[in-house]
Short mmCIF file of C-alpha atoms in Angstrom, two decimals:
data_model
loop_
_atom_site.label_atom_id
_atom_site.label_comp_id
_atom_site.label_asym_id
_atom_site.label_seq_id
_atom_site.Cartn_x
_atom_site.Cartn_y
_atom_site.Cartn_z
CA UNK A 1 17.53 1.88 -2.97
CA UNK A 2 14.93 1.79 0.15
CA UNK A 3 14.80 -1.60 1.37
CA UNK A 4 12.45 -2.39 3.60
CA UNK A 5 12.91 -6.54 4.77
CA UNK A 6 10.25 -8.61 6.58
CA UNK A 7 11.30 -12.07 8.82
CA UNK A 8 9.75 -14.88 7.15
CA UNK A 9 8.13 -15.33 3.81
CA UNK A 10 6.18 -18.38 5.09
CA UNK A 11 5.12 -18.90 8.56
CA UNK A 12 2.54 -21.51 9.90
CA UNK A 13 1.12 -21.31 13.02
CA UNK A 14 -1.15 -23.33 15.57
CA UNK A 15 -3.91 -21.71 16.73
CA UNK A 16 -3.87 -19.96 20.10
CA UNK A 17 -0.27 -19.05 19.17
CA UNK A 18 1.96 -15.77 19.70
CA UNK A 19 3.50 -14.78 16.63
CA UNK A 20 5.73 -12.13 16.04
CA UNK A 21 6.42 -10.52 12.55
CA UNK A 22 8.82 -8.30 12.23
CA UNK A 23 9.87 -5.74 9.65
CA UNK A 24 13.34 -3.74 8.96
CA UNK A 25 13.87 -0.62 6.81
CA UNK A 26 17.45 0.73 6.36
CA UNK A 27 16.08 4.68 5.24
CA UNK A 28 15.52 6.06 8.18
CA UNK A 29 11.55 6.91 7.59
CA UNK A 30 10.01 8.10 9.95
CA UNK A 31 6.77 6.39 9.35
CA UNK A 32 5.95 2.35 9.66
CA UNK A 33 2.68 0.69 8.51
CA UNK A 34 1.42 -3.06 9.02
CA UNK A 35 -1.49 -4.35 6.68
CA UNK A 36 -3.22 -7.15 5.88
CA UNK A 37 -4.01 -8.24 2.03
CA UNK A 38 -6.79 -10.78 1.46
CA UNK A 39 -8.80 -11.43 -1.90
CA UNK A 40 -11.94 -8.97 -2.59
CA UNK A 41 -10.93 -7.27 0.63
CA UNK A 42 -7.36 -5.45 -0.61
CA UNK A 43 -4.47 -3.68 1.54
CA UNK A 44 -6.14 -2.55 4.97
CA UNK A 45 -4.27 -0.89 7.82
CA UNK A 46 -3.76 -2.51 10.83
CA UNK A 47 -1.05 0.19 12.74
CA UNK A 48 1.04 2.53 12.18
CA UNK A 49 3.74 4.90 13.95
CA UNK A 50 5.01 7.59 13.11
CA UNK A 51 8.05 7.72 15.66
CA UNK A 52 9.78 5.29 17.99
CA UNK A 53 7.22 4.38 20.90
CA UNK A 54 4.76 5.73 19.28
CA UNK A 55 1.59 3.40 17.44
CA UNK A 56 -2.03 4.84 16.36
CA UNK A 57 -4.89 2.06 15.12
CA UNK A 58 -5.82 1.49 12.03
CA UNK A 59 -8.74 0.39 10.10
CA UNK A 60 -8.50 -2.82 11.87
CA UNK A 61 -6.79 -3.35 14.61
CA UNK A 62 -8.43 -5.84 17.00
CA UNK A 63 -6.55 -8.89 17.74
CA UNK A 64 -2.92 -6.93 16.39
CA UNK A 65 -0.90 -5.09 18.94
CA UNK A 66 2.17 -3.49 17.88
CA UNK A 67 5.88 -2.36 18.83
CA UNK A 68 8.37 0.16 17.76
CA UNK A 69 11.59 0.35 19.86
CA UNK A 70 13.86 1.58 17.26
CA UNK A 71 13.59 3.33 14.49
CA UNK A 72 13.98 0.86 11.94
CA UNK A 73 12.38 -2.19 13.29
CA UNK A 74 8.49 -2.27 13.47
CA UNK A 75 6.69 -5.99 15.12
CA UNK A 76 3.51 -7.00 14.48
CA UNK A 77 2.30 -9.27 17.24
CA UNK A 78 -0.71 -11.51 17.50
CA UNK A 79 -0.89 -12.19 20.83
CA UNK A 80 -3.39 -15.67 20.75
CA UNK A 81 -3.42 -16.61 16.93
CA UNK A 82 -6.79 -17.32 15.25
CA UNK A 83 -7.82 -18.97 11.77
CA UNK A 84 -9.23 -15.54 10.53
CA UNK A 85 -5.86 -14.06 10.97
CA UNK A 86 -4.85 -16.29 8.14
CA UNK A 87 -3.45 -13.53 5.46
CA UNK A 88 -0.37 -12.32 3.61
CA UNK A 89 0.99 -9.23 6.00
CA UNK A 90 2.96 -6.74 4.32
CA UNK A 91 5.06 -4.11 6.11
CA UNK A 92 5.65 -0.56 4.53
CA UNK A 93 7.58 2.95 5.81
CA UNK A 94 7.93 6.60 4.40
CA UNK A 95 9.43 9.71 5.29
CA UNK A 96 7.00 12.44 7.37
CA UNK A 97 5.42 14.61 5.80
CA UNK A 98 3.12 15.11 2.64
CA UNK A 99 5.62 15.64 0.40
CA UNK A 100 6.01 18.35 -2.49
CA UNK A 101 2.42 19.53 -3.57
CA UNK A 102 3.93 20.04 -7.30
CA UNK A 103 2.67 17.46 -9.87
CA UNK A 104 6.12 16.55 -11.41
CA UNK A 105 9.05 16.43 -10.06
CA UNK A 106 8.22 16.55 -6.58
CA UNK A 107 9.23 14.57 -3.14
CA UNK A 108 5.92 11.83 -2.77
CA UNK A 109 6.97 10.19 0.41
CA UNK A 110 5.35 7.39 -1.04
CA UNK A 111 5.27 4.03 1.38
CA UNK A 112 7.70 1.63 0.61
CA UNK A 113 6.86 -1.80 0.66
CA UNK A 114 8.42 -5.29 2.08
CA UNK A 115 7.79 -8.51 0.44
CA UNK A 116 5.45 -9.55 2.59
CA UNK A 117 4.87 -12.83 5.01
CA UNK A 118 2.16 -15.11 4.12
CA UNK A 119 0.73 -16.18 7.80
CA UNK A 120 -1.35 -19.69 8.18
CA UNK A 121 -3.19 -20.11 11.36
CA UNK A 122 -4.35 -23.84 11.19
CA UNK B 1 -14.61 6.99 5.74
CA UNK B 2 -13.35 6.53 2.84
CA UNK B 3 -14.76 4.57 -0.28
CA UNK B 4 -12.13 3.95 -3.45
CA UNK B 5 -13.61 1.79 -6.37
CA UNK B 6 -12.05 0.48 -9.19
CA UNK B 7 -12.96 -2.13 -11.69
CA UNK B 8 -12.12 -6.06 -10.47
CA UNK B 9 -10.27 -6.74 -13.72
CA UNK B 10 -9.92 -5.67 -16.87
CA UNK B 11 -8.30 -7.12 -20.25
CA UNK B 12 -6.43 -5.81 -22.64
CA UNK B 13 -4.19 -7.18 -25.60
CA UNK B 14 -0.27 -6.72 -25.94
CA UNK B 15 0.36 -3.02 -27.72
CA UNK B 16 -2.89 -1.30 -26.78
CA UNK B 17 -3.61 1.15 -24.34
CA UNK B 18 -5.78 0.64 -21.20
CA UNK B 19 -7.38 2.76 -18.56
CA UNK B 20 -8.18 1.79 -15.20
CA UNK B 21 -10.74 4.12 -13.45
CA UNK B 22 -10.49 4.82 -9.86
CA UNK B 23 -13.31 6.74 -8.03
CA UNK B 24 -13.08 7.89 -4.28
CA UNK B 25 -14.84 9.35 -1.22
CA UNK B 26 -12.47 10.96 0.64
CA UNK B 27 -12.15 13.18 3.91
CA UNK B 28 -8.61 15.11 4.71
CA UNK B 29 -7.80 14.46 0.97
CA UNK B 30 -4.14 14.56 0.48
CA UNK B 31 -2.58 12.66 -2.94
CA UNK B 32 -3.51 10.00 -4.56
CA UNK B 33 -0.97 6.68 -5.53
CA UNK B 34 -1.21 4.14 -7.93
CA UNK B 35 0.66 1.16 -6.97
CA UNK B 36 1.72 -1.89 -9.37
CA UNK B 37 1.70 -5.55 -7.78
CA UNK B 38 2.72 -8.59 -9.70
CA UNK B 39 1.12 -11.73 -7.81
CA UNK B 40 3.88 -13.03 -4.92
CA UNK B 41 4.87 -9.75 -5.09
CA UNK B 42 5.04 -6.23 -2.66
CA UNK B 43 3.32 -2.99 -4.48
CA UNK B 44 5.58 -0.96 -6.10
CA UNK B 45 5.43 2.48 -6.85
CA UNK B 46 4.45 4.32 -9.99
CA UNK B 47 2.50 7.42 -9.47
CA UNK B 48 1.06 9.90 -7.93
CA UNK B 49 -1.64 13.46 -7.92
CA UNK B 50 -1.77 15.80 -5.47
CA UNK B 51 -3.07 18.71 -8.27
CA UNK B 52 -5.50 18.37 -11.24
CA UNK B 53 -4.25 17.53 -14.22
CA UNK B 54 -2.10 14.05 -16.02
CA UNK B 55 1.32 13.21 -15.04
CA UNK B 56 3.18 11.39 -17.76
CA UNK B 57 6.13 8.77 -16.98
CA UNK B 58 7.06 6.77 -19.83
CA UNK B 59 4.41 4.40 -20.95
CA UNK B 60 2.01 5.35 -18.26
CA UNK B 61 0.00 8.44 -17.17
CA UNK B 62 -1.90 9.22 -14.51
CA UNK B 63 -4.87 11.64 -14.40
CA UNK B 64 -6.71 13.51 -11.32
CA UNK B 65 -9.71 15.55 -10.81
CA UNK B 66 -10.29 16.31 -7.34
CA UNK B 67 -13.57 17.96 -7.71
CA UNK B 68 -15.23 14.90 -9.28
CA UNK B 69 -13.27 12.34 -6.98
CA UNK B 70 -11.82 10.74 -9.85
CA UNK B 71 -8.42 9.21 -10.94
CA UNK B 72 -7.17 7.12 -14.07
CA UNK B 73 -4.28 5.38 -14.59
CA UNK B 74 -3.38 4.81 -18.55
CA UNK B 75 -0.96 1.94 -19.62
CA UNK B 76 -0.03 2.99 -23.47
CA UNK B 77 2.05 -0.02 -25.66
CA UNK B 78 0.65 -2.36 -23.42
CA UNK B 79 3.82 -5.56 -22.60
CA UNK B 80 2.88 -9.06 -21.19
CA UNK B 81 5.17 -7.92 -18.34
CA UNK B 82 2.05 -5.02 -17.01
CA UNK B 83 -0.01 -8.14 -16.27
CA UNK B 84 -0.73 -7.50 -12.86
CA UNK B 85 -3.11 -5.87 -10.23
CA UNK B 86 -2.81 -2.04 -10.07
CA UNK B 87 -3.67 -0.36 -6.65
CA UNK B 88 -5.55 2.95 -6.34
CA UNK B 89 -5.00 4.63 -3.09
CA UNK B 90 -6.13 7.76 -1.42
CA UNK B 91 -3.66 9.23 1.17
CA UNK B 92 -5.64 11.43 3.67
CA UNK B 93 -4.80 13.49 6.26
CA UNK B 94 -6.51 13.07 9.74
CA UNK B 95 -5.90 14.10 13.22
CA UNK B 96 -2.37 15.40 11.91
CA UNK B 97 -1.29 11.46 10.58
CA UNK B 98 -1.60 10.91 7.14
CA UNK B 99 -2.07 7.10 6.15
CA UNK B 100 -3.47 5.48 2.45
CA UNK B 101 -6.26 3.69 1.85
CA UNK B 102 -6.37 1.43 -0.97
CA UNK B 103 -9.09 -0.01 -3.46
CA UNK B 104 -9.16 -3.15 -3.87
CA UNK B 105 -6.94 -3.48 -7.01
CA UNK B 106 -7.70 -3.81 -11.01
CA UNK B 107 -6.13 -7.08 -12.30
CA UNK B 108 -4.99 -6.34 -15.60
CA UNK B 109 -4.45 -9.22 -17.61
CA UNK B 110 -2.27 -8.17 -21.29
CA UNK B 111 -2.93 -11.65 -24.06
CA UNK B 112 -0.82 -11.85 -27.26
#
């Protein structure tokens, strides 16, 4: 089974804080996401990468920077922690590609999530 | 951009059959995923259309029609255990990176 692991469950932070979250998946993807989940808003991307080294923006990036050194392990950093950054954060990875474009029994490369860390900023 | 809608919430009672409607704007359209997620929980798999047409698995189905922008996802025998939020989302293809974008979810909540 894909497994895909993220630091803390719970983390509380001061404002003006660096935090690092951090994620782990043991299935060699190639691909990494971070988003954000808050009521009425949904999942929205922050970053992903598609390859060690390499990040793109997502939907929302300002205030997130990112860092993929190996493979597996994919860090979500706030550099100077704000109240609005309150928010569960939930870490996901899939293989390249699109996948087979056959309805049924086909490769999805669907994204694989972690459990998630619920981040207070107070 | 892209626009996904999908009802807030919906209700349903234990044994029946639900469908949650998803509609979407969409450029680079590549798939579309329905996701499960019980509250505490990560999403979790349980669909997906690339093609026209209803993909069957077990109690649920989902349907596509890319002309009309337009998914379903049906829930038949409906168990206290589906109460949860169900996640449309569009993967698109865009400057040679694919990524999802999700609605906002359906809470489904199954009574007695």
């Amino acid at each position: 089974d894909v497994k895909v692991t993220q630091s803390s469950r719970y983390l509380v932070k001061r404002t003006g804080e660096k935090v690092f979250l951090e994620c782990v998946q043991d299935m060699d993807h190639e691909n990494m996401f971070w988003y954000r989940q808050d009521p009425g808003l949904g999942l929205r991307l922050i970053y992903f990468s598609y390859d060690v080294k390499m990040k793109e923006k997502g939907d929302i990036p300002e205030g997130y920077s990112v860092s993929r050194e190996k493979k597996e392990r994919f860090s979500l950093i706030l550099e100077s922690a704000s109240t609005n950054q309150t928010s569960m954060y939930l870490c996901a990875s899939s293989f390249e590609g699109q996948g087979d474009l056959g309805t049924s029994g086909g490769v999805y490369n669907e994204q694989f999530f972690g459990p998630g860390t619920r981040l207070t900023v107070l | 951009g892209q626009n996904i809608d999908q009802p807030t919430e919906m209700t349903a009672t234990e044994g029946a059959i639900v469908q949650i409607n998803c509609t979407y704007q969409t450029s680079g359209f590549n798939g579309l995923f329905w996701y499960q997620q019980h509250a505490g929980e990560a999403p979790t798999f349980l669909s997906y259309n690339v093609l026209d047409g209803l993909e069957e698995k077990g109690r649920f189905s989902s349907f596509l029609s890319r002309s009309k922008g337009y998914s379903y996802l049906l829930l038949k025998e409906l168990q206290m255990k589906d109460s949860a939020s169900y996640l449309c989302a569009v993967r698109s293809m865009n400057s040679g990176y694919s990524t999802l974008t999700f609605g906002k979810g359906t809470m489904l909540l199954v009574s007695p």
